[in-house]
PDB file of C-alpha atoms in Angstrom:
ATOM      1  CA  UNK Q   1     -78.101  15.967 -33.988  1.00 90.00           C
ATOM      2  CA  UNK Q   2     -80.477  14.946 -36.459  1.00 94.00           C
ATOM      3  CA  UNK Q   3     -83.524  12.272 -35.125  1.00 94.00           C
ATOM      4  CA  UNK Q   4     -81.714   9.701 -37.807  1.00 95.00           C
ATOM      5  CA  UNK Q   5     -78.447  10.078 -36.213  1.00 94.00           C
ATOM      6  CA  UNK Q   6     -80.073   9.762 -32.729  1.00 93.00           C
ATOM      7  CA  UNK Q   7     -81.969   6.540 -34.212  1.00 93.00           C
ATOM      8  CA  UNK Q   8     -78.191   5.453 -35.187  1.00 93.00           C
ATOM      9  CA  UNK Q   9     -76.837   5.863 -31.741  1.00 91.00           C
ATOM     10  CA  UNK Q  10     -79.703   4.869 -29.066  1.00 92.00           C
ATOM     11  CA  UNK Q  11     -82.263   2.913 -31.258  1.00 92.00           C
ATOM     12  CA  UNK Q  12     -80.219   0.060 -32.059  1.00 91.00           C
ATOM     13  CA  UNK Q  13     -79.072  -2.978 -29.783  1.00 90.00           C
ATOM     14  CA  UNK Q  14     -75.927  -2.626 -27.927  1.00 86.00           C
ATOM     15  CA  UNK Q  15     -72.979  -5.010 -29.688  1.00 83.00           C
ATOM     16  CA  UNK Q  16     -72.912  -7.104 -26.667  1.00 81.00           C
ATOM     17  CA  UNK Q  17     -75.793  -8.632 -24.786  1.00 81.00           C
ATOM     18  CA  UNK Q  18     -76.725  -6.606 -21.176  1.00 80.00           C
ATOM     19  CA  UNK Q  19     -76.796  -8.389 -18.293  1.00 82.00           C
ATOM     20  CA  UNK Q  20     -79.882  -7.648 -16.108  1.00 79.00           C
ATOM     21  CA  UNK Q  21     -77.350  -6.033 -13.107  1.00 82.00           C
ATOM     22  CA  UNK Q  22     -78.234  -6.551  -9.425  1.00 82.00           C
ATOM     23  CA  UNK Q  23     -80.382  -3.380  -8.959  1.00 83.00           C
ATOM     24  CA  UNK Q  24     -82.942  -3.071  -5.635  1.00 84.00           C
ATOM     25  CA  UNK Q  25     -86.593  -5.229  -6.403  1.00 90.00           C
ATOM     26  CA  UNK Q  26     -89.097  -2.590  -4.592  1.00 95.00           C
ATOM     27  CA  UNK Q  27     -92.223  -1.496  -5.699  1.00 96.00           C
ATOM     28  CA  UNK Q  28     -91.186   1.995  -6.921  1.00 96.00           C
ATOM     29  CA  UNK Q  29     -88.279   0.572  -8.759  1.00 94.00           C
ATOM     30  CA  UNK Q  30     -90.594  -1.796 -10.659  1.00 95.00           C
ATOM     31  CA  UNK Q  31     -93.225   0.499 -11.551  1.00 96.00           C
ATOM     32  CA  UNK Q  32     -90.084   3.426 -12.600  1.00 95.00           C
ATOM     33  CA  UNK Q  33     -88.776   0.529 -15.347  1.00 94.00           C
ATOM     34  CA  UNK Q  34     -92.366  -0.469 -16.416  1.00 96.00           C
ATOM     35  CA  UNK Q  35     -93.175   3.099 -17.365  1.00 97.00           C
ATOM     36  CA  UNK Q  36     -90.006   4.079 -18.593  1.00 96.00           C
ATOM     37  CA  UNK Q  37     -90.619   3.644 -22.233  1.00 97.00           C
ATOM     38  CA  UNK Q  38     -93.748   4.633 -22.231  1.00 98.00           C
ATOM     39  CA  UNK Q  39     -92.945   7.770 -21.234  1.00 97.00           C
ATOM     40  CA  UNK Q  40     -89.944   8.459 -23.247  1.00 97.00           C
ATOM     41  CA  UNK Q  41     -91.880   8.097 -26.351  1.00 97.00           C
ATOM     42  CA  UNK Q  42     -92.250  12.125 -26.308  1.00 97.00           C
ATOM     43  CA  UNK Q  43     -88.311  12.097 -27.282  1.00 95.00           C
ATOM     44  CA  UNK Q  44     -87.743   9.045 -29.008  1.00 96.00           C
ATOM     45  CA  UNK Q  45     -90.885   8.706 -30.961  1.00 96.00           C
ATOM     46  CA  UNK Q  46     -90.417   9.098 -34.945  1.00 97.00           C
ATOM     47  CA  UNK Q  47     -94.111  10.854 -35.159  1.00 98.00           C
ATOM     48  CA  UNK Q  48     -92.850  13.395 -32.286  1.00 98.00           C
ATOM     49  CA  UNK Q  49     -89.620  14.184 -34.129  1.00 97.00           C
ATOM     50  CA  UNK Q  50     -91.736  14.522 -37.675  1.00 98.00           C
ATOM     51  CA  UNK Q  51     -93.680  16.857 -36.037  1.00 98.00           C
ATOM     52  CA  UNK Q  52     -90.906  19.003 -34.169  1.00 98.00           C
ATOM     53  CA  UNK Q  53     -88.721  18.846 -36.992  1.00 98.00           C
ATOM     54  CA  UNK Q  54     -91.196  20.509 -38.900  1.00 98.00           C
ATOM     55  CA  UNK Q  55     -90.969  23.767 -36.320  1.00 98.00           C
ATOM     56  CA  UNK Q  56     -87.422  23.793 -36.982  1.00 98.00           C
ATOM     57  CA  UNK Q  57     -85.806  21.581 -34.187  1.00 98.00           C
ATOM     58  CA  UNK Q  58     -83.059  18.541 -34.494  1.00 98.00           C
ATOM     59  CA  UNK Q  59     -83.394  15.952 -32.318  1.00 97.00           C
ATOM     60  CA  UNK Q  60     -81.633  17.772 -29.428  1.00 97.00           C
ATOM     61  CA  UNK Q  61     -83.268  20.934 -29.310  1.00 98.00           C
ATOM     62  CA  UNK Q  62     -86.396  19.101 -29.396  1.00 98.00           C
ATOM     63  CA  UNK Q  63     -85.633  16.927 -26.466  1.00 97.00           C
ATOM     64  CA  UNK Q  64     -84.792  19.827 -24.525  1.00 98.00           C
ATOM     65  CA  UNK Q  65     -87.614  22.179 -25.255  1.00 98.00           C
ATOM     66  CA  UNK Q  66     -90.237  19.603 -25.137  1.00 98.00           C
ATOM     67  CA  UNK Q  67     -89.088  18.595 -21.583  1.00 98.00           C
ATOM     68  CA  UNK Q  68     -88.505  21.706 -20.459  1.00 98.00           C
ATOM     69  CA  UNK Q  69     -91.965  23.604 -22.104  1.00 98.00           C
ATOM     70  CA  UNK Q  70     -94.448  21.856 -19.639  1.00 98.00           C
ATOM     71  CA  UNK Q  71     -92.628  24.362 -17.115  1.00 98.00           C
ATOM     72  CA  UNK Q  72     -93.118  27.683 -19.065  1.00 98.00           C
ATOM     73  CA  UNK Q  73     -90.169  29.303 -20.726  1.00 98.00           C
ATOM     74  CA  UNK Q  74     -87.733  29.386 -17.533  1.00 98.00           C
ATOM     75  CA  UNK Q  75     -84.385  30.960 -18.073  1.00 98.00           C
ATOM     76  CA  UNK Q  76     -81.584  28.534 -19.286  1.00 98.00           C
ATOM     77  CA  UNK Q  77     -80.090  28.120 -15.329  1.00 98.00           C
ATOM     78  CA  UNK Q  78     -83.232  26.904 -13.804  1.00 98.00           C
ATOM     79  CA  UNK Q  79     -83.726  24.376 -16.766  1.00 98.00           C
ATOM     80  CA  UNK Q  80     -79.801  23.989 -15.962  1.00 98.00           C
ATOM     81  CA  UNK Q  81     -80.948  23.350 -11.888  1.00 97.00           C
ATOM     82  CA  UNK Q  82     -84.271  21.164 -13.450  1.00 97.00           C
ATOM     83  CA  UNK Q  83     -82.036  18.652 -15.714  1.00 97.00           C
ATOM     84  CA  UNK Q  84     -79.585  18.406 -12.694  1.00 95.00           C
ATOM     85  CA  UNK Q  85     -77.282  16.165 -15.072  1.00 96.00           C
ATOM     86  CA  UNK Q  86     -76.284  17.720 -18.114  1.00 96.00           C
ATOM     87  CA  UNK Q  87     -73.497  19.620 -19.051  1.00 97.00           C
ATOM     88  CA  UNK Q  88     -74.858  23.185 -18.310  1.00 97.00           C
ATOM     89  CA  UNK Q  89     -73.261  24.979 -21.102  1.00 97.00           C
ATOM     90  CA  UNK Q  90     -74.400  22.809 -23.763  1.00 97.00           C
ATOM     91  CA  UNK Q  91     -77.554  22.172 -22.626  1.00 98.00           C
ATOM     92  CA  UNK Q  92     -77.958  25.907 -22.409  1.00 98.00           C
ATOM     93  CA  UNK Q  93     -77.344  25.760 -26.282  1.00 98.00           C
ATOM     94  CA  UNK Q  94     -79.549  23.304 -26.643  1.00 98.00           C
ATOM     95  CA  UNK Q  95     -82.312  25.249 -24.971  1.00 98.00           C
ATOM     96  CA  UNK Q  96     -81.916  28.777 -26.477  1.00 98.00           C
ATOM     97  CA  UNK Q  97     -82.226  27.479 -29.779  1.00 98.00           C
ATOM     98  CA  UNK Q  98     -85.300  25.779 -29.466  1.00 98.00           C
ATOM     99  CA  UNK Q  99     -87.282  28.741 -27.686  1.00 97.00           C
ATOM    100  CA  UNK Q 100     -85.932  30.637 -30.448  1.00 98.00           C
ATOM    101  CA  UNK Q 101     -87.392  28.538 -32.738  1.00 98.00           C
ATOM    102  CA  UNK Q 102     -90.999  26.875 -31.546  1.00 98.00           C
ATOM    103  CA  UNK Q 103     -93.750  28.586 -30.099  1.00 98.00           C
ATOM    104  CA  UNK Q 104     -94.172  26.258 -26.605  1.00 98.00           C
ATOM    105  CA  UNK Q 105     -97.530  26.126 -27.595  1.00 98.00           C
ATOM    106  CA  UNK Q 106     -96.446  24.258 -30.589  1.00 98.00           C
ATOM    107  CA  UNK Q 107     -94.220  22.504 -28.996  1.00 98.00           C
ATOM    108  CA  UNK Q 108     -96.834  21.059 -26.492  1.00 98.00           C
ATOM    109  CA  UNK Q 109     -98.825  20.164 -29.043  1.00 98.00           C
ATOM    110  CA  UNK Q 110     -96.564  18.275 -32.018  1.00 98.00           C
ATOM    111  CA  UNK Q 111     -95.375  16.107 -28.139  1.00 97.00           C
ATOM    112  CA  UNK Q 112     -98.773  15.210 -27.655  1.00 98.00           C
ATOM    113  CA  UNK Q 113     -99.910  14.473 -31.006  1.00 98.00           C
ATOM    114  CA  UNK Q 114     -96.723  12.347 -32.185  1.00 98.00           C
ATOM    115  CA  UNK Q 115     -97.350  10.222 -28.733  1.00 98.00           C
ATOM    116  CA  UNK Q 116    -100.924   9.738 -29.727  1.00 98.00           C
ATOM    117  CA  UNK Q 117     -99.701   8.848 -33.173  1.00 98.00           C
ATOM    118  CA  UNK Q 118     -97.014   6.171 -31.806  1.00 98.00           C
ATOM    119  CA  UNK Q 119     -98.610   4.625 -29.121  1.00 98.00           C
ATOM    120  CA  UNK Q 120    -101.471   3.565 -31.417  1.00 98.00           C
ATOM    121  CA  UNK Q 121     -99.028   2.371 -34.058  1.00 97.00           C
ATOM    122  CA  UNK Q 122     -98.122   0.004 -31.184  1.00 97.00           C
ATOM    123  CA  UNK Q 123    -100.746  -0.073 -29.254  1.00 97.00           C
ATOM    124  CA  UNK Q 124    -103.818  -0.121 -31.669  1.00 97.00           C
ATOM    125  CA  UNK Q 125    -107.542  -0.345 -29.819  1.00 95.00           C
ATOM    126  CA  UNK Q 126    -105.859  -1.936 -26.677  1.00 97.00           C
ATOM    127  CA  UNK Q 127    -108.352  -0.822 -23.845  1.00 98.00           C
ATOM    128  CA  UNK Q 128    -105.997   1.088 -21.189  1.00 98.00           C
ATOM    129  CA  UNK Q 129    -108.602   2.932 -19.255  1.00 98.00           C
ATOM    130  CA  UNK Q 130    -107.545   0.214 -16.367  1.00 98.00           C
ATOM    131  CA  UNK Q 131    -103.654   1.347 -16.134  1.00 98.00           C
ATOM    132  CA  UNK Q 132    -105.067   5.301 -16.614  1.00 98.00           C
ATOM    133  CA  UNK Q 133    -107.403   5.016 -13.554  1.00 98.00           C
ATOM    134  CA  UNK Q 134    -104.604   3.348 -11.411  1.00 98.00           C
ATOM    135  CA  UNK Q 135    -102.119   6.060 -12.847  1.00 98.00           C
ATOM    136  CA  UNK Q 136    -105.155   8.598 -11.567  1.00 98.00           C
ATOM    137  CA  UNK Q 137    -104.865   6.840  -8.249  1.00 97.00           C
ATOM    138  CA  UNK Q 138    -100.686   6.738  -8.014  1.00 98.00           C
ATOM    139  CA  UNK Q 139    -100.054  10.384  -8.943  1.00 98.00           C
ATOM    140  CA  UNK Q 140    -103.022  11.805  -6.789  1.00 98.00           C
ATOM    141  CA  UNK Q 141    -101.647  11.621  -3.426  1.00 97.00           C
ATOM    142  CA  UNK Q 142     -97.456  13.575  -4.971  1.00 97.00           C
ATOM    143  CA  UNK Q 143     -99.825  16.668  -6.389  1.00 96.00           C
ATOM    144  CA  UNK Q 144     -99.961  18.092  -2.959  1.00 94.00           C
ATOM    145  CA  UNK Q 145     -96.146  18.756  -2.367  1.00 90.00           C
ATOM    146  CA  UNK Q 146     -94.390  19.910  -5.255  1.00 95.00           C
ATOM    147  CA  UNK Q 147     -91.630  21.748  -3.302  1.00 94.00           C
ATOM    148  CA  UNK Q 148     -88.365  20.046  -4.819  1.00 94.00           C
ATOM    149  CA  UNK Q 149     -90.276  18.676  -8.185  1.00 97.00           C
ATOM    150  CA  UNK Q 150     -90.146  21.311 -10.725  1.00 98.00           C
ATOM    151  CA  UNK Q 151     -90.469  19.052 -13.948  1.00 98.00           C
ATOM    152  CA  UNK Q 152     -92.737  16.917 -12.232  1.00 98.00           C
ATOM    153  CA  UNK Q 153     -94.842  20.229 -11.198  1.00 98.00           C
ATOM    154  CA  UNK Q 154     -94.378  21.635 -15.319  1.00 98.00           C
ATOM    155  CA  UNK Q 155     -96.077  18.205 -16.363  1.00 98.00           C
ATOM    156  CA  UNK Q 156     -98.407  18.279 -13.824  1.00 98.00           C
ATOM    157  CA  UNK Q 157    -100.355  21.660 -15.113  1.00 97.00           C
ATOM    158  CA  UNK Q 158    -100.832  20.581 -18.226  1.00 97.00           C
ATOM    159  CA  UNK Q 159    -103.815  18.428 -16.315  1.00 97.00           C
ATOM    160  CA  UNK Q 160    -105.289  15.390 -17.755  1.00 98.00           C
ATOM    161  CA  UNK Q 161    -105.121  15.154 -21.950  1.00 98.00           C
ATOM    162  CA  UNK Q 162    -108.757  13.506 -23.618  1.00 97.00           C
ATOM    163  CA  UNK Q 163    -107.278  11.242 -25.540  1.00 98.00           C
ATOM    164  CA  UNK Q 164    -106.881   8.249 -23.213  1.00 98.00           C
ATOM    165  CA  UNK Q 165    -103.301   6.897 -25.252  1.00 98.00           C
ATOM    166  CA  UNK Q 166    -102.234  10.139 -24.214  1.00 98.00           C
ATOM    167  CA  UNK Q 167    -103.920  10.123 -20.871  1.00 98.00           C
ATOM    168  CA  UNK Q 168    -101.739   6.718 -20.435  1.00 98.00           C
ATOM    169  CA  UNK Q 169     -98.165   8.704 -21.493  1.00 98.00           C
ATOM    170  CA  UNK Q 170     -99.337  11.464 -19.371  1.00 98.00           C
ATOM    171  CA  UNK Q 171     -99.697   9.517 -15.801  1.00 98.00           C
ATOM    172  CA  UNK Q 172     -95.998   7.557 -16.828  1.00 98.00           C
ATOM    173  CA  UNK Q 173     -94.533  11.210 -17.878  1.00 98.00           C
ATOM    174  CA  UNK Q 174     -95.584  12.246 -14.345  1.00 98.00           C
ATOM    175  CA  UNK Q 175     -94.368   9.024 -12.573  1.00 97.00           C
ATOM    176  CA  UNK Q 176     -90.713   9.440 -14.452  1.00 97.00           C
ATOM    177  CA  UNK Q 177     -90.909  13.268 -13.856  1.00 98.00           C
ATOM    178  CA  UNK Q 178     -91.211  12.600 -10.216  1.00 98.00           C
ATOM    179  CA  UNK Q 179     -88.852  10.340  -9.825  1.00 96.00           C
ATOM    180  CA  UNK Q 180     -86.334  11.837 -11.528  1.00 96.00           C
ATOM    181  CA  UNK Q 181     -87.168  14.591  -9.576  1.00 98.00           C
ATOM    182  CA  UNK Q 182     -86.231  13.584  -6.167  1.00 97.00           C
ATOM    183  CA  UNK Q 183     -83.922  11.255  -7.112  1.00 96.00           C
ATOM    184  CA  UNK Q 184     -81.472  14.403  -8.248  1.00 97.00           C
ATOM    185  CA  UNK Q 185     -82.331  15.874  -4.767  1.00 97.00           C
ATOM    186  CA  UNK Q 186     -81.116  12.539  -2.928  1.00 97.00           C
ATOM    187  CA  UNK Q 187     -78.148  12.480  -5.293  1.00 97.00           C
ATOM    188  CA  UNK Q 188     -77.656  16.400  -4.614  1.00 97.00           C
ATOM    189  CA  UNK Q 189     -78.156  15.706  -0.473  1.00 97.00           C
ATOM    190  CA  UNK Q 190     -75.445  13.014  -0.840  1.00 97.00           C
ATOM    191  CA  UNK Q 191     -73.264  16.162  -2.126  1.00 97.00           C
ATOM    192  CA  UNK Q 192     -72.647  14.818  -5.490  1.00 97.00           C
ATOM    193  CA  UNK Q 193     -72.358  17.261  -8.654  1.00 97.00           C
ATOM    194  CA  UNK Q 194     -74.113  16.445 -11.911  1.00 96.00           C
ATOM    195  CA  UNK Q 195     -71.737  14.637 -13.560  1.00 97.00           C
ATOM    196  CA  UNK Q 196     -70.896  12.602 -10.870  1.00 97.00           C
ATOM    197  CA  UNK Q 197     -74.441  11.619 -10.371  1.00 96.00           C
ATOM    198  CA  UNK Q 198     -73.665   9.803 -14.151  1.00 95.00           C
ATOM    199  CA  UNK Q 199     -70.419   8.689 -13.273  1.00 96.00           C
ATOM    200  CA  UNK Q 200     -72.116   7.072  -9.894  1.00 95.00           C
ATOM    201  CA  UNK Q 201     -74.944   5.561 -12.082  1.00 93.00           C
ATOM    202  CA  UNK Q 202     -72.482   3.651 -14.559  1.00 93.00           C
ATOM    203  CA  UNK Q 203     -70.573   2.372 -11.922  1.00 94.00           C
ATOM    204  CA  UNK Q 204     -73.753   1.070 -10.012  1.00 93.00           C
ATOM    205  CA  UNK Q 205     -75.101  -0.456 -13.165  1.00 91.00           C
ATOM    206  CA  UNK Q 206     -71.917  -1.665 -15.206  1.00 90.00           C
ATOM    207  CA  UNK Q 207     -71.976   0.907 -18.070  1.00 90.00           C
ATOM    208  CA  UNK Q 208     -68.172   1.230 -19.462  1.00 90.00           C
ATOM    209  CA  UNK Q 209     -66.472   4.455 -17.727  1.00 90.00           C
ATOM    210  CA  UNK Q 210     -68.071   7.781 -18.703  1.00 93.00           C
ATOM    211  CA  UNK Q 211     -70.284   5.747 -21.924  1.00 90.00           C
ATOM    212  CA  UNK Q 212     -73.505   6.642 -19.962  1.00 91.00           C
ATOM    213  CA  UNK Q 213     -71.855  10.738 -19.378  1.00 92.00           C
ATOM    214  CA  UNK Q 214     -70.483  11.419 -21.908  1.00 92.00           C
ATOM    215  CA  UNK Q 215     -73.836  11.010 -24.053  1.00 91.00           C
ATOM    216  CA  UNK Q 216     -74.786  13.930 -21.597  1.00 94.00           C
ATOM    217  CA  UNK Q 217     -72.034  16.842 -22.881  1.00 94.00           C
ATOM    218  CA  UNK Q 218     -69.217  16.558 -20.086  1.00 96.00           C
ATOM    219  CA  UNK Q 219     -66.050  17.024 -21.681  1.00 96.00           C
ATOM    220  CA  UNK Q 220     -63.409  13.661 -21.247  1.00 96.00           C
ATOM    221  CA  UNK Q 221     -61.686  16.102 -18.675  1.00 97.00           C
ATOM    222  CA  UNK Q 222     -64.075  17.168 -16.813  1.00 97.00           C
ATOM    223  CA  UNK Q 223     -65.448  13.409 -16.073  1.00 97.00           C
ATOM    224  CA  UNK Q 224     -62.343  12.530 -15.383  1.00 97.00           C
ATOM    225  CA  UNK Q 225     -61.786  15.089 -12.725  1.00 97.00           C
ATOM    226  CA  UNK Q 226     -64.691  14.429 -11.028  1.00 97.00           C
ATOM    227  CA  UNK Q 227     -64.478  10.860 -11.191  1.00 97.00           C
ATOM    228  CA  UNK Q 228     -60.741  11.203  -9.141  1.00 97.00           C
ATOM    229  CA  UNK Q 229     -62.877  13.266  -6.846  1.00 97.00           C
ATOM    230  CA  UNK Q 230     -65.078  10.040  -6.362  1.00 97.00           C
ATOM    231  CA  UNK Q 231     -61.839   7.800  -5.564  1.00 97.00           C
ATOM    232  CA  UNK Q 232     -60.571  10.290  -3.334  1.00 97.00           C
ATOM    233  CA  UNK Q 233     -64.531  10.099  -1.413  1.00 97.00           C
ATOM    234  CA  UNK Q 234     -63.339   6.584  -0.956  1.00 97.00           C
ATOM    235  CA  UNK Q 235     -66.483   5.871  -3.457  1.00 98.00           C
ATOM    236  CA  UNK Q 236     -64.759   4.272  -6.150  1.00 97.00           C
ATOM    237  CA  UNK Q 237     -61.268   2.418  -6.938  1.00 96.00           C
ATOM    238  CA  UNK Q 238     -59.926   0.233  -9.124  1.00 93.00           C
ATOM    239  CA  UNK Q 239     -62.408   1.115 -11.997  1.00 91.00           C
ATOM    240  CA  UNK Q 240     -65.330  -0.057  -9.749  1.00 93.00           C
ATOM    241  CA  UNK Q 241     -67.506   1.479  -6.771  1.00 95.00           C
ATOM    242  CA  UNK Q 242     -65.574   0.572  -3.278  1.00 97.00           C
ATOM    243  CA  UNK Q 243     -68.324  -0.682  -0.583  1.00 96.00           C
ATOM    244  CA  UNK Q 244     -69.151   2.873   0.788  1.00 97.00           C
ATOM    245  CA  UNK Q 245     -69.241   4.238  -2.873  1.00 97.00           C
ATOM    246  CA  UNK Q 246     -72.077   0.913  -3.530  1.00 94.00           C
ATOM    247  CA  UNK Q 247     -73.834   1.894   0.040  1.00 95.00           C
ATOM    248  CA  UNK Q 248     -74.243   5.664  -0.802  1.00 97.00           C
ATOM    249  CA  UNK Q 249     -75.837   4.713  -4.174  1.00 95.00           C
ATOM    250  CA  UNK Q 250     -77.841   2.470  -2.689  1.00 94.00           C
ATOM    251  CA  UNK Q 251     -78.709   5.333   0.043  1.00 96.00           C
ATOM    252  CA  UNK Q 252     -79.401   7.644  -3.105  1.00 96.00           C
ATOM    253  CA  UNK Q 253     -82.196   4.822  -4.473  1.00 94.00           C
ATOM    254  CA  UNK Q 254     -83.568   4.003  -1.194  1.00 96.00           C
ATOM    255  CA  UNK Q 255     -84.642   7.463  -0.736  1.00 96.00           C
ATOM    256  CA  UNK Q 256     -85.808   8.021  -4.054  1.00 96.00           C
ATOM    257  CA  UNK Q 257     -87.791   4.833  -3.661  1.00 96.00           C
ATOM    258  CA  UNK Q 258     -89.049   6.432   0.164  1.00 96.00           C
ATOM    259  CA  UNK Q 259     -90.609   9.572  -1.750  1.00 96.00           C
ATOM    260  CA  UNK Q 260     -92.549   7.392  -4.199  1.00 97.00           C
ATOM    261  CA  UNK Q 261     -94.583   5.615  -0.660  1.00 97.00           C
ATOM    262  CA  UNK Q 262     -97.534   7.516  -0.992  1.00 97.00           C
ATOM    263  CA  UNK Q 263     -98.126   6.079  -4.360  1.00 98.00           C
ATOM    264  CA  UNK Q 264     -97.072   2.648  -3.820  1.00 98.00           C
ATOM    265  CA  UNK Q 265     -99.399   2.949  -0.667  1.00 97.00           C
ATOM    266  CA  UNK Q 266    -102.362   4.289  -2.082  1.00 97.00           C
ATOM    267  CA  UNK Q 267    -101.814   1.141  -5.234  1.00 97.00           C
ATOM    268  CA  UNK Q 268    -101.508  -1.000  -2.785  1.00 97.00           C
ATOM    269  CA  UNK Q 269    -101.581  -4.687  -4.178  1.00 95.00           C
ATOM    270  CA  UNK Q 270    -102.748  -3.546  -7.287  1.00 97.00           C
ATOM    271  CA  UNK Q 271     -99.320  -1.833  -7.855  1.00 98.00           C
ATOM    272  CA  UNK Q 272     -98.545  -5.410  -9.588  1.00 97.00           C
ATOM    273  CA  UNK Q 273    -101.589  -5.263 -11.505  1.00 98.00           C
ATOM    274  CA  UNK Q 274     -99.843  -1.684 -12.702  1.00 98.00           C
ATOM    275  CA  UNK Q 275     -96.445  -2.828 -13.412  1.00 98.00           C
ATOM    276  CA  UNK Q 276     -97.553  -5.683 -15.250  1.00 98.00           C
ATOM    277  CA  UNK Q 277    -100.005  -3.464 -17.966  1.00 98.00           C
ATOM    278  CA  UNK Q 278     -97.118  -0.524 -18.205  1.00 98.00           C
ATOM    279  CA  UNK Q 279     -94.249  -3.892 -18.107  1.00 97.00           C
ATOM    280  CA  UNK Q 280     -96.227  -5.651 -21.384  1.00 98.00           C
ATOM    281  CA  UNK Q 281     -96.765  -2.354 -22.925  1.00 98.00           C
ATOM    282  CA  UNK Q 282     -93.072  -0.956 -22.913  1.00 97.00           C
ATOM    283  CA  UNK Q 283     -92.068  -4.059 -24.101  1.00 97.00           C
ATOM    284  CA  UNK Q 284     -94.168  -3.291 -27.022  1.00 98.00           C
ATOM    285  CA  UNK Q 285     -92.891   0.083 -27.611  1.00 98.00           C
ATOM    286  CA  UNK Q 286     -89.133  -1.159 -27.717  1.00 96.00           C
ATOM    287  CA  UNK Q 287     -90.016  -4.218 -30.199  1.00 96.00           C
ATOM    288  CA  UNK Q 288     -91.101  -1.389 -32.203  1.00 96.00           C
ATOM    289  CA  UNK Q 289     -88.141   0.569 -32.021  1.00 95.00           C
ATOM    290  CA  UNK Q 290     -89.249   3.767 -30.176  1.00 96.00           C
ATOM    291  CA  UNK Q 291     -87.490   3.347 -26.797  1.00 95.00           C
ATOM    292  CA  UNK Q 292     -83.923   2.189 -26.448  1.00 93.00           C
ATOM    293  CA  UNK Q 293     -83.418  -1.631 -26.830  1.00 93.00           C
ATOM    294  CA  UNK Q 294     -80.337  -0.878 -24.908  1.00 90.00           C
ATOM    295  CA  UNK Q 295     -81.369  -2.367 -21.496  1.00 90.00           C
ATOM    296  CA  UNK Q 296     -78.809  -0.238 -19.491  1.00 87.00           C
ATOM    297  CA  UNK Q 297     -80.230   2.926 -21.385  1.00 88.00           C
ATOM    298  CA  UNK Q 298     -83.563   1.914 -19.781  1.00 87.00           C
ATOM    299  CA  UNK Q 299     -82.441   1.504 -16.511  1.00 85.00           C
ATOM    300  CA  UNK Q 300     -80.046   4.394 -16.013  1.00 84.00           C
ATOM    301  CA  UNK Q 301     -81.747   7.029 -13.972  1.00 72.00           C
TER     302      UNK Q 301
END
């Protein structure tokens, strides 16, 4: 896929209007959404894809190997374990071709550079040496258990960049990374596969069946096998989540939530302060068209 095809299908509004669903309000829910674009600009970025087309990746191959290089060149089943929801196969594909391709060195560098280069497109001379010391302060006290947290541990190496626009993608890569993280061990403990951890997700946030999945390689058949084994969990029925299936996704967020405490703690009241900065700056980003307008996109996760 081709960055202008990806622009097509995840960089335009959705035809109808989201509704904001009824997720949890917690601290480490807020601060997740208000860095989530931020963050993401290492994938969805034009200047990032310029640059990585230019070593020879699409838009996929890109995505993968720039997530994945932070952590060295693993072989394609622990990126398989890492990503926790993709299709392994293809996202094996995905993978091979672009360490075939880029040097991670390169591939390290065009991310960092095209972030630099977008964020000050949108950001211009705003002073954010405020959210990058409170970022500082939030990741310090998760760099001293990484057991569990491989992506989050990848990002984590590359240490702190100069530039402070980068410094300020850097500390919201690390908050996402984490996150996402433990939240596929919760979903793991709760004895869900990958694609059910999807399939649990759209019901829980009011995606259509398998739109939020299938955008992740599983094949119609296999989402539809593991969404009967949801029903027959007593998780899901009639083309919604049943009460139980609604309390263990809950369960799955709660914990996710629980491992983000030691940030929220060490914040404490100034973790509004944080959310609001990263809120108004994301909002910039996706006015300018380099995170998902989609709000369910944004959420997902």
């Amino acid at each position: 896929m081709e960055y202008a095809d990806a622009r097509a299908v995840f960089l335009v509004p959705p035809a109808e209007e989201r509704t904001a669903p009824a997720l949890p309000d917690t601290p480490a829910r807020r601060l997740r959404d208000a860095a989530e674009a931020i963050a993401t600009v290492s994938w969805w970025g034009e200047p990032v894809n310029d640059r990585l087309a230019a070593l020879g990746l699409d838009f996929l191959t890109g995505y993968v190997w720039g997530r994945t290089a932070p952590m060295g060149e693993p072989v394609p089943a622990v990126v398989v374990a890492a990503f926790g929801v993709f299709e392994p196969g293809i996202l094996t594909s995905w993978y091979e071709q672009g360490l075939a391709t880029a040097s991670r060195a390169d591939v390290l560098a065009a991310r960092e550079e095209g972030v630099v280069e977008t964020l000050r497109g949108v950001l211009g001379d705003t002073d954010v040496g405020r959210a990058v010391t409170l970022l500082r302060h939030a990741i310090d006290p998760l760099s001293y258990d990484l057991a569990g947290r491989p992506l989050f541990a990848g990002q984590l190496s590359l240490g702190w960049p100069a530039d402070p626009l980068a410094q300020l993608w850097h500390g919201c890569t690390l908050l996402r990374e984490y996150r996402g993280d433990v939240h596929i061990a919760a979903s793991v403990a709760a004895g869900l596969s990958g694609v059910q951890m999807n399939l649990l997700t759209e019901y829980w946030v009011g995606w259509a069946p398998t739109a939020y999945a299938g955008t992740r390689g599983w094949a119609p058949g296999v989402m539809a096998a593991a969404d009967a084994e949801l029903a027959a969990r007593g998780l899901v029925a009639d083309g919604r989540l049943t009460d139980e299936g609604r309390r263990l996704r809950d369960r799955i967020e709660e914990r996710t939530d629980a491992a983000l405490k030691p940030a929220i703690d060490v914040l404490g009241p100034e973790v509004d302060e944080l959310v609001a900065l990263l809120s108004a700056w994301s909002a910039a980003v996706v006015d300018a068209g380099s995170a998902p307008p989609d709000l369910y996109k944004r959420i997902s996760g």
